[in-house]
Short mmCIF file of C-alpha atoms in Angstrom, two decimals:
data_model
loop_
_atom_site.label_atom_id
_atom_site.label_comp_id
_atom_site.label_asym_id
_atom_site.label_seq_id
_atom_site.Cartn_x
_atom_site.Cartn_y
_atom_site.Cartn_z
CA UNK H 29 -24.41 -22.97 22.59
CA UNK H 30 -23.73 -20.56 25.58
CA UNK H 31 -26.71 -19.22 27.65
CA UNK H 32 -27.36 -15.70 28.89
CA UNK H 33 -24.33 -14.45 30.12
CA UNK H 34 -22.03 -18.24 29.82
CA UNK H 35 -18.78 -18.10 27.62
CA UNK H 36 -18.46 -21.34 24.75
CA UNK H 37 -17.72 -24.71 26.57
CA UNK H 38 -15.86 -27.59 25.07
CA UNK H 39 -12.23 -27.34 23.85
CA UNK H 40 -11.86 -23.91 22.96
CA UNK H 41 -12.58 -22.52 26.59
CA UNK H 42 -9.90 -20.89 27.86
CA UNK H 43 -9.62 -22.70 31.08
CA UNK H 44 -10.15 -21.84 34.90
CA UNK H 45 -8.82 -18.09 35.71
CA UNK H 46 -8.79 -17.08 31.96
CA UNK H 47 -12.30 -14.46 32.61
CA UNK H 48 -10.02 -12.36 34.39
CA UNK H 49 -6.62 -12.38 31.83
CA UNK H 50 -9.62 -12.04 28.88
CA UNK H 51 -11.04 -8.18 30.96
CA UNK H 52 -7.14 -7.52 31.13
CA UNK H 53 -5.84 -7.82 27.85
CA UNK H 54 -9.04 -6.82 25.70
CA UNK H 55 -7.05 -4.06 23.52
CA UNK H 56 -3.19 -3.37 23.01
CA UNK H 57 -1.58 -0.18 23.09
CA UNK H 58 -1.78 -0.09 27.27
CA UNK H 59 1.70 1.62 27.25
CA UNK H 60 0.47 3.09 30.43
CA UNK H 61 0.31 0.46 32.51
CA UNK H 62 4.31 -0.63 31.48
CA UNK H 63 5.17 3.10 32.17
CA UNK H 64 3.56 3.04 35.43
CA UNK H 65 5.57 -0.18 36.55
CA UNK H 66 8.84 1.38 35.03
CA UNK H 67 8.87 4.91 33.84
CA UNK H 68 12.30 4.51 32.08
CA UNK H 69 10.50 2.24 29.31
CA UNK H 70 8.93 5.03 27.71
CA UNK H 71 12.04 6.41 26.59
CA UNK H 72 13.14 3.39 25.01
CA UNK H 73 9.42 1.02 24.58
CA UNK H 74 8.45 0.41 20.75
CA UNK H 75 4.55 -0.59 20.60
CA UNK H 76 3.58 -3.69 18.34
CA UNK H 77 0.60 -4.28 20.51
CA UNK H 78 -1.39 -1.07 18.86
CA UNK H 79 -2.21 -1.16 14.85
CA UNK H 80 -1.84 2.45 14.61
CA UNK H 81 -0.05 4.22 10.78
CA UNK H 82 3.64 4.08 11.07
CA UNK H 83 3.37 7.04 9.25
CA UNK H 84 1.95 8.64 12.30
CA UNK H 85 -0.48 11.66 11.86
CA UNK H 86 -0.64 13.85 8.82
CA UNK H 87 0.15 17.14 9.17
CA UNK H 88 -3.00 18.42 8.30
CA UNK H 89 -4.93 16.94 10.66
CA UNK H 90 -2.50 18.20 13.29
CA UNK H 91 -2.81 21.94 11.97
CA UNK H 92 -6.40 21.34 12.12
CA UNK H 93 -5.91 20.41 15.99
CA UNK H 94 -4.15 23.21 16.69
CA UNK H 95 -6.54 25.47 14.42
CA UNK H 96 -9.31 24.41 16.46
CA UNK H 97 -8.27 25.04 19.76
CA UNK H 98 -9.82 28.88 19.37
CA UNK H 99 -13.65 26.90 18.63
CA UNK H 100 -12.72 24.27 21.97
CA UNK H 101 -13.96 27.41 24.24
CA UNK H 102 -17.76 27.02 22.74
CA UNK H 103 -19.72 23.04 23.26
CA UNK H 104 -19.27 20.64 20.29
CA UNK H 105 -21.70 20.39 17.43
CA UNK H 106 -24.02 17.51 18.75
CA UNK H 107 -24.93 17.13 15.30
CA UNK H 108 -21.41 16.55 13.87
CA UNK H 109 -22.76 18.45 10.87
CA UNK H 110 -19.41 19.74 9.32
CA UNK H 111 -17.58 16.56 9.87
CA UNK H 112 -20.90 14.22 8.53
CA UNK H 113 -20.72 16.44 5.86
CA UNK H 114 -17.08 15.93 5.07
CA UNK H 115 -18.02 12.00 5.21
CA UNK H 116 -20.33 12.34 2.80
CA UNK H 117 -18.40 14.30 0.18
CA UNK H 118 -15.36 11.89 0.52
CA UNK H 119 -17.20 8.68 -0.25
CA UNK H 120 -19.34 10.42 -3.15
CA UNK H 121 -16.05 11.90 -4.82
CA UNK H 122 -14.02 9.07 -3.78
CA UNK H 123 -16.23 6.19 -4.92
CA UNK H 124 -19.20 7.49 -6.36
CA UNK H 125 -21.35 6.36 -3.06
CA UNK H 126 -24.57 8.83 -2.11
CA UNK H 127 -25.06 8.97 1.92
CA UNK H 128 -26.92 11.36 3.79
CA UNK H 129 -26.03 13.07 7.24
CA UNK H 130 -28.81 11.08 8.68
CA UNK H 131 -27.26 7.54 7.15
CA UNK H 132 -24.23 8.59 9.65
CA UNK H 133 -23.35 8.05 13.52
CA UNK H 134 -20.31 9.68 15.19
CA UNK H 135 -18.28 8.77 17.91
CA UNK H 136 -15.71 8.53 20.18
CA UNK H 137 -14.23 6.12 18.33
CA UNK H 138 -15.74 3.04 16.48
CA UNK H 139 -16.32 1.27 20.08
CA UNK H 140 -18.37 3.93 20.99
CA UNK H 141 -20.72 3.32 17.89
CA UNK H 142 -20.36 -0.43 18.98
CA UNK H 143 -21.85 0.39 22.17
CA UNK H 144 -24.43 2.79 21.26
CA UNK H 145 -25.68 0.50 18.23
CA UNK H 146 -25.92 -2.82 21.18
CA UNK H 147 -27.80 -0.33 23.24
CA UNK H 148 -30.45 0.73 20.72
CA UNK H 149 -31.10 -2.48 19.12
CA UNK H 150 -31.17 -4.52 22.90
CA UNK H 151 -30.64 -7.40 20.66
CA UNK H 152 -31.37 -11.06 22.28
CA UNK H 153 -29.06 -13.24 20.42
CA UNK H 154 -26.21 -12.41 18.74
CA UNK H 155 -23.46 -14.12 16.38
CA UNK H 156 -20.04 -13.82 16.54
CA UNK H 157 -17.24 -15.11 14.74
CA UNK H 158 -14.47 -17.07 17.04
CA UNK H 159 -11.84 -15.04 17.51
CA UNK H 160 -12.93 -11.56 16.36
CA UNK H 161 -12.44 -8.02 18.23
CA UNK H 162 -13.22 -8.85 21.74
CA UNK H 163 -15.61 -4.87 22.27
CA UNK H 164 -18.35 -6.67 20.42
CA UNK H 165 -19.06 -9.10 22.83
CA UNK H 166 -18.67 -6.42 25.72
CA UNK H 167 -21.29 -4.56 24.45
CA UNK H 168 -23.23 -7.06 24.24
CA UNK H 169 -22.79 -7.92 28.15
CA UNK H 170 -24.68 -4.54 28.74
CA UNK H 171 -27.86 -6.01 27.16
CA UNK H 172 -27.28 -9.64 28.58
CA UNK H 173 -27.66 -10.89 24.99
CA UNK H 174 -26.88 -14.97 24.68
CA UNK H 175 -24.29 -15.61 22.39
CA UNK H 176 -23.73 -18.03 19.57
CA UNK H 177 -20.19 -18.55 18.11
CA UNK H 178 -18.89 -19.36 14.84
CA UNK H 179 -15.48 -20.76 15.49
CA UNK H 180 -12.96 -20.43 12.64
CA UNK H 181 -11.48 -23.87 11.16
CA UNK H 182 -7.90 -23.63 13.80
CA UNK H 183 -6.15 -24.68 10.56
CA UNK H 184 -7.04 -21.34 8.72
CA UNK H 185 -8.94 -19.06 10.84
CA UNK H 186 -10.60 -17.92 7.97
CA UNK H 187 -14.42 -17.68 7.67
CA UNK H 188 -15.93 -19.96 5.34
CA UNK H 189 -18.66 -21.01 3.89
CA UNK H 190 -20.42 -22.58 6.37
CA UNK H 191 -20.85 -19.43 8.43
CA UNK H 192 -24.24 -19.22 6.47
CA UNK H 193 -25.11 -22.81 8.44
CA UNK H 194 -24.98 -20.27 11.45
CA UNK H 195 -27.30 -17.72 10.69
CA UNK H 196 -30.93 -18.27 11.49
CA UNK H 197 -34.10 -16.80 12.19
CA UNK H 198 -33.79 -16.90 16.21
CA UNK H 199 -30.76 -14.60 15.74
CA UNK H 200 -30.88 -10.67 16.45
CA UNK H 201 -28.00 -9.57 14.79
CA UNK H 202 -24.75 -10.76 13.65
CA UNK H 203 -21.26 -9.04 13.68
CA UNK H 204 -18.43 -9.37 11.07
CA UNK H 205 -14.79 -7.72 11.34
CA UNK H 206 -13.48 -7.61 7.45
CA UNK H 207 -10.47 -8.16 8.05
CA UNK H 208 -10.95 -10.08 10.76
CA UNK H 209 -9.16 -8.92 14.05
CA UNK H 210 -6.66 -10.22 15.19
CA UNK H 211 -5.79 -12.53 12.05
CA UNK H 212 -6.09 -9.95 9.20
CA UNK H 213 -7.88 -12.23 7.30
CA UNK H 214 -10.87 -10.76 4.67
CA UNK H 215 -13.87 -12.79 4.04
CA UNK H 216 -14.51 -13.30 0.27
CA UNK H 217 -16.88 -10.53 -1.59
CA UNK H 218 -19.22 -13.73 -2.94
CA UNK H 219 -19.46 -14.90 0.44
CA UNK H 220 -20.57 -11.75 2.05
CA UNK H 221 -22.93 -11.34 -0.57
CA UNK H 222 -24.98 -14.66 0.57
CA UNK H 223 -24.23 -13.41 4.11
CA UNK H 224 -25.85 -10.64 3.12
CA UNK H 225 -28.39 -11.91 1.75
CA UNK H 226 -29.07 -14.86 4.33
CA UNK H 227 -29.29 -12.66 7.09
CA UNK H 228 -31.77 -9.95 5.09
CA UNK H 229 -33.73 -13.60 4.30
CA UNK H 230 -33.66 -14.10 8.07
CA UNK H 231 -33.86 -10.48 9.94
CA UNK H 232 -31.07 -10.70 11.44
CA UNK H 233 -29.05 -7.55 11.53
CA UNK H 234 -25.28 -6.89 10.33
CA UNK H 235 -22.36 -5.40 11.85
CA UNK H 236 -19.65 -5.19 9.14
CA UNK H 237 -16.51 -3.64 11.06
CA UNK H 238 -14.40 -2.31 8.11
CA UNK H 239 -12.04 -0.40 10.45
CA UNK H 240 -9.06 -2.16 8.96
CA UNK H 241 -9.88 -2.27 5.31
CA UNK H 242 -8.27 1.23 4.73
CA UNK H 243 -5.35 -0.99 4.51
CA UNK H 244 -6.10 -3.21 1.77
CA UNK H 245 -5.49 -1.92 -1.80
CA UNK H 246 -8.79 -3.93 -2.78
CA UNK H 247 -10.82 -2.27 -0.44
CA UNK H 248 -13.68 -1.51 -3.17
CA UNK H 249 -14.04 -4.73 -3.76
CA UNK H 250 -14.65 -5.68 -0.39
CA UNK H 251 -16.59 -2.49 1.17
CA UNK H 252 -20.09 -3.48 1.45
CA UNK H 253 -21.01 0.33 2.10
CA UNK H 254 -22.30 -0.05 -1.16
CA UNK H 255 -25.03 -2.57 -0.50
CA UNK H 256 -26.43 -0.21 1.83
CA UNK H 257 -28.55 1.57 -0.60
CA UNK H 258 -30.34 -2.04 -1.00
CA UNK H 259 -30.04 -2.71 2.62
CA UNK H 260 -31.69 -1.21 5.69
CA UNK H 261 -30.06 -4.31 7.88
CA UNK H 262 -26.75 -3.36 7.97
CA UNK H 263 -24.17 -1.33 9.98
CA UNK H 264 -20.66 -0.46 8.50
CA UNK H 265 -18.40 0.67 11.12
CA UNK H 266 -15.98 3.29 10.56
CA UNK H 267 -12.58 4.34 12.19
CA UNK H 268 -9.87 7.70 12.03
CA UNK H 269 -7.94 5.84 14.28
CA UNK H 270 -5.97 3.29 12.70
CA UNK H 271 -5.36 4.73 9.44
CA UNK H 272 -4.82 8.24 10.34
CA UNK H 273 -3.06 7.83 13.50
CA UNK H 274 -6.01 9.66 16.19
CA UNK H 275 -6.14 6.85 18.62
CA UNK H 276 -6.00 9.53 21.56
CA UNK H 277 -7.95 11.60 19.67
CA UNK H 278 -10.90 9.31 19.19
CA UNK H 279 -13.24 9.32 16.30
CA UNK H 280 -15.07 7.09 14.40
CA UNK H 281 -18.50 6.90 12.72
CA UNK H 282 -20.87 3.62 11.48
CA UNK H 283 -23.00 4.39 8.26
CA UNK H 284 -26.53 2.85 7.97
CA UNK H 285 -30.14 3.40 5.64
CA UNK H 286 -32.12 2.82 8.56
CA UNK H 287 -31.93 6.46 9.55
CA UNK H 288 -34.81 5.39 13.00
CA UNK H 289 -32.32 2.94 14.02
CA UNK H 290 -29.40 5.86 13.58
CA UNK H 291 -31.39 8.27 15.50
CA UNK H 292 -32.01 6.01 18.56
CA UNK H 293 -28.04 5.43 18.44
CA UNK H 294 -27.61 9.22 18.77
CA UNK H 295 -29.73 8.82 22.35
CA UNK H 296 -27.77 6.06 23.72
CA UNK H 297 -25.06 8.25 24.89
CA UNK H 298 -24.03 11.78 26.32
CA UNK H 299 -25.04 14.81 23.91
CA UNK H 300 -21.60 15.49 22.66
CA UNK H 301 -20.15 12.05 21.15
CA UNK H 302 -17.52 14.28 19.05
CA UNK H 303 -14.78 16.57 20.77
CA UNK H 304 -14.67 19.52 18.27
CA UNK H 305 -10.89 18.91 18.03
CA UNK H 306 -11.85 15.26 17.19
CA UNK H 307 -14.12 16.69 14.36
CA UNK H 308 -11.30 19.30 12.90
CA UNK H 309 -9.71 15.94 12.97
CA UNK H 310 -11.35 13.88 11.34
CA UNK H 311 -12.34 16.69 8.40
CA UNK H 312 -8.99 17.40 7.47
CA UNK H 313 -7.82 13.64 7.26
CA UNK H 314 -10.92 13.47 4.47
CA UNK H 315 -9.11 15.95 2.49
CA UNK H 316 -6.00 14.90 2.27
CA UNK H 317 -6.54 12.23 -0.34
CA UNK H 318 -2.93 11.18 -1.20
CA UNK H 319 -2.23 10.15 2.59
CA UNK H 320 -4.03 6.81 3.16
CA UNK H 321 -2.54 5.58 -0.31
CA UNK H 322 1.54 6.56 1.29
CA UNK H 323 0.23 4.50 3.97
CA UNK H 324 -1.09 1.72 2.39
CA UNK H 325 1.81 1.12 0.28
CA UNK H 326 4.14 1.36 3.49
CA UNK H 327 2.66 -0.90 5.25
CA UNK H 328 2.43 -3.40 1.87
CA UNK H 329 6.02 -3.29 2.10
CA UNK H 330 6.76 -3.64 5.46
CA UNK H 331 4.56 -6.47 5.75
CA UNK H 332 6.10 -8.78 3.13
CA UNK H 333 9.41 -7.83 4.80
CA UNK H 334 8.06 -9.10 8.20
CA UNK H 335 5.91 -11.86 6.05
CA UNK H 336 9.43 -13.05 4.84
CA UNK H 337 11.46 -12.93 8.32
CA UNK H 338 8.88 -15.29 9.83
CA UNK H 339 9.11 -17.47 7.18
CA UNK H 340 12.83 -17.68 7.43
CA UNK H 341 12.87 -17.88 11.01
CA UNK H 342 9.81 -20.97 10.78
CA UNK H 343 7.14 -18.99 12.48
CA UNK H 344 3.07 -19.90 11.49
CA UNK H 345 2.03 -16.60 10.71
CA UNK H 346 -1.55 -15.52 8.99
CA UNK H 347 -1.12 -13.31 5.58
CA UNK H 348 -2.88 -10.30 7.01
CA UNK H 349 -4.12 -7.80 4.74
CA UNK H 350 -4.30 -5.44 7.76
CA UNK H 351 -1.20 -3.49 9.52
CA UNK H 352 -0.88 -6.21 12.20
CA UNK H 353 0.19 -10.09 11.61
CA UNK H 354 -1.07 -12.80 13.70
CA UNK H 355 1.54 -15.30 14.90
CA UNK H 356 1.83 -18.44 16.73
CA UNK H 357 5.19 -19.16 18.78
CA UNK H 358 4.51 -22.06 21.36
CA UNK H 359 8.17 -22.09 22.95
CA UNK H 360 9.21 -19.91 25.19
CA UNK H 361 6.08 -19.58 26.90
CA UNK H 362 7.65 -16.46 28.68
CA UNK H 363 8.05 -14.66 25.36
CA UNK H 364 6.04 -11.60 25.71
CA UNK H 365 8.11 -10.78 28.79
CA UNK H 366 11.78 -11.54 26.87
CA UNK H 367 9.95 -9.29 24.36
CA UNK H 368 9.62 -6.70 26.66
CA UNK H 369 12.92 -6.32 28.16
CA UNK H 370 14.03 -6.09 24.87
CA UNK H 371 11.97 -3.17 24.70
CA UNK H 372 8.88 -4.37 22.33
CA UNK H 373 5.81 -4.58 23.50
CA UNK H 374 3.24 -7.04 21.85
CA UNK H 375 -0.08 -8.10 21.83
CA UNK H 376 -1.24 -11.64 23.67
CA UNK H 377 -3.92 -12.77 21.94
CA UNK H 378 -4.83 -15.90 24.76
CA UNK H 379 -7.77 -13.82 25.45
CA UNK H 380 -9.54 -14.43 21.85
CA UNK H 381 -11.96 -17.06 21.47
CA UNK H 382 -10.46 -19.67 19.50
CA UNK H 383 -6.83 -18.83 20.33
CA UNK H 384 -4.66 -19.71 23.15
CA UNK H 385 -1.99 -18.23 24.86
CA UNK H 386 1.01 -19.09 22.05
CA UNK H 387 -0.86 -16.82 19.70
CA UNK H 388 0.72 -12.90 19.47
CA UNK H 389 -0.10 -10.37 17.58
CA UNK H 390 2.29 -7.20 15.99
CA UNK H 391 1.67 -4.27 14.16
CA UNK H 392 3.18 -3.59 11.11
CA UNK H 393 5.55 -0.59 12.09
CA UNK H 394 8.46 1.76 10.97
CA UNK H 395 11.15 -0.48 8.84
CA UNK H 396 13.98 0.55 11.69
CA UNK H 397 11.56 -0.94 14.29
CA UNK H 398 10.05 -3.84 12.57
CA UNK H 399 14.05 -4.74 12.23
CA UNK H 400 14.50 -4.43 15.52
CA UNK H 401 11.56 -6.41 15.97
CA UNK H 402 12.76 -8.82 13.95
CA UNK H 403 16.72 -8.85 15.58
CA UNK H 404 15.36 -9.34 19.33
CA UNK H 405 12.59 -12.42 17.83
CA UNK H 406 15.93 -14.12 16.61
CA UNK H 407 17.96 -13.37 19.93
CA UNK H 408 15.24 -15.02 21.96
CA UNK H 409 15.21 -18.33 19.57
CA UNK H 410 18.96 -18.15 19.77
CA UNK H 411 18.47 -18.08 23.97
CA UNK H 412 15.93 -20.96 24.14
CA UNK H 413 17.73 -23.28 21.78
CA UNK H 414 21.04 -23.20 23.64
#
């Protein structure tokens, strides 16, 4: 296992050079740095490398925006005490779920709570699945915490049950992304009940990052915000962004019983985590109910439409229940570049533990784009076949 500050050895590492491509390519949706090399793309640049609603933003939230540009003259609640409110309402009309204002952390963004959480807890050891979101592990530089890894089997990258082999007493806390980023994969509800379970047996802490699961129609059954009245050892983490289309907005929020460990999370960063435009935001996204369920059916369809061109074109894809899909395209090795001149930017995923650089990711996006998506894929086999 790696030491204090050391990356996994063996087959998996990513080779000589890769530390430096891994810092660069940590998120998609840098459009900026594409503009910046040629300011024409952004009039014609279509971004799969961001999971963001191809529905865009409602119009609600962007009245709200505009509404509360009047209150952006006085300093943001520090509390977040309308918008914490708001959270709680939603999940006890929505699924019957009691939280308090003191259960709840905002922030800009879920990273931010990432960060603030790995700050408070200055945890040791840590688990992490292999390949996962790549901000949990950067967090957890800031405390020099030694890492342990639970690499997915390569044939499914799915997390099975021998993750529970992994979890033992020496470990501080453990994170889990449900659905797993990048693959889209969810982890069965019986199997994060033992890992519940295992790592309440052991005191070891959980991270559940449910960011994505706004986009499964089973997301009830796979929440685990309900355990948390049972549970004072776990951390559900929250996000606007994806499913409500605020990533330059920022907001997000992690829900937890252990209201000490919540406050010291509310020290661990400036005073004012929430812009108040962020929390007009984020309030009137809660109230408009019908919104994520447009969304969700959208991107249902779209995906089995892109699910289906990869499988006629012979592509290894994962069946995400997210609104991205994990591919793997070995030949051309140049393809994120054809990609781009094509006007399509993508998401390389060599930078995730685990994967290598013939893995890509794509959103699941608008049906005109995800065509054109589609189209330029099949030029480029076309070009390389010749």
């Amino acid at each position: 296992m790696p030491k204090k500050g050391e990356t996994p050895q063996g087959d998996t590492l990513m080779g000589k050079g890769r530390a430096q491509e891994r810092r660069n390519m940590l998120h998609g949706g840098d459009i900026y740095s594409v503009f910046e090399k040629d300011p024409e793309a952004e009039k014609k640049l279509v971004d799969f490398s961001a999971n963001i609603s191809p529905l865009g933003m409602p119009e609600a939230v962007r009245q709200a925006v505009t509404a509360g540009l009047d209150r952006a003259v006085h300093y943001p609640d520090p509390k977040c005490r309308t918008l914490k409110d708001s959270i709680c309402r939603f999940y006890m009309e929505k699924r019957g779920i009691f939280l308090s204002r003191d259960m709840i952390m905002c922030g800009n963004g879920a990273a931010d709570v990432i960060y603030r959480f790995v700050l408070a807890m200055n945890p040791k050891k840590a688990l992490l699945l292999a390949p996962t979101f790549a901000e949990y592990e950067e967090a957890l530089k800031l405390t020099k915490t030694s890492l342990e890894f639970y690499f997915c089997p390569k044939d499914t990258l799915a997390v099975q049950e021998d993750i529970l082999e992994k979890i033992h007493k020496g470990l501080d806390v453990m994170f889990l992304c449900n659905p797993n980023n990048p693959t889209g994969l969810l982890t069965d509800p019986g199997l994060l009940k033992k890992i519940i379970e295992k790592t309440g047996r052991n005191g070891v802490f959980l991270v559940v990052d449910e960011c994505f699961l706004d986009f499964s129609l089973e997301e009830d059954r796979y929440s685990v915000i309900s355990d948390l009245s049972q549970n004072k050892h776990i951390l559900v983490l929250k996000s606007f962004t994806k499913m409500y289309g605020m990533a330059g907005i920022r907001l997000g929020y992690g829900v937890c019983r252990d209201r000490d460990l919540v406050e010291k999370m509310e020290h661990q960063g400036q005073t004012w985590p929430v812009s108040t435009l962020a929390s007009e935001a984020g309030t009137a996204a809660l109230l408009d109910i019908n919104y994520p369920e447009k969304v969700r059916q959208y991107v249902l369809r779209e995906r089995e439409y892109l699910f289906h061109a990869l499988s006629r074109l012979g592509i290894r894809f994962w069946h995400s229940h997210a609104n991205y899909i994990l591919f793997q395209l070995p030949d051309p090795a140049d393809f994120y570049d054809r990609m781009l001149k094509k006007g399509f930017l993508i998401r390389r995923c060599a930078n995730y533990w685990g994967l290598d650089e013939t893995f890509y990711r794509m959103a699941v996006n608008k049906h005109e784009d995800n065509m054109g998506f589609i189209n330029a894929l099949e030029d480029i086999i076309r070009e390389v076949s010749v």
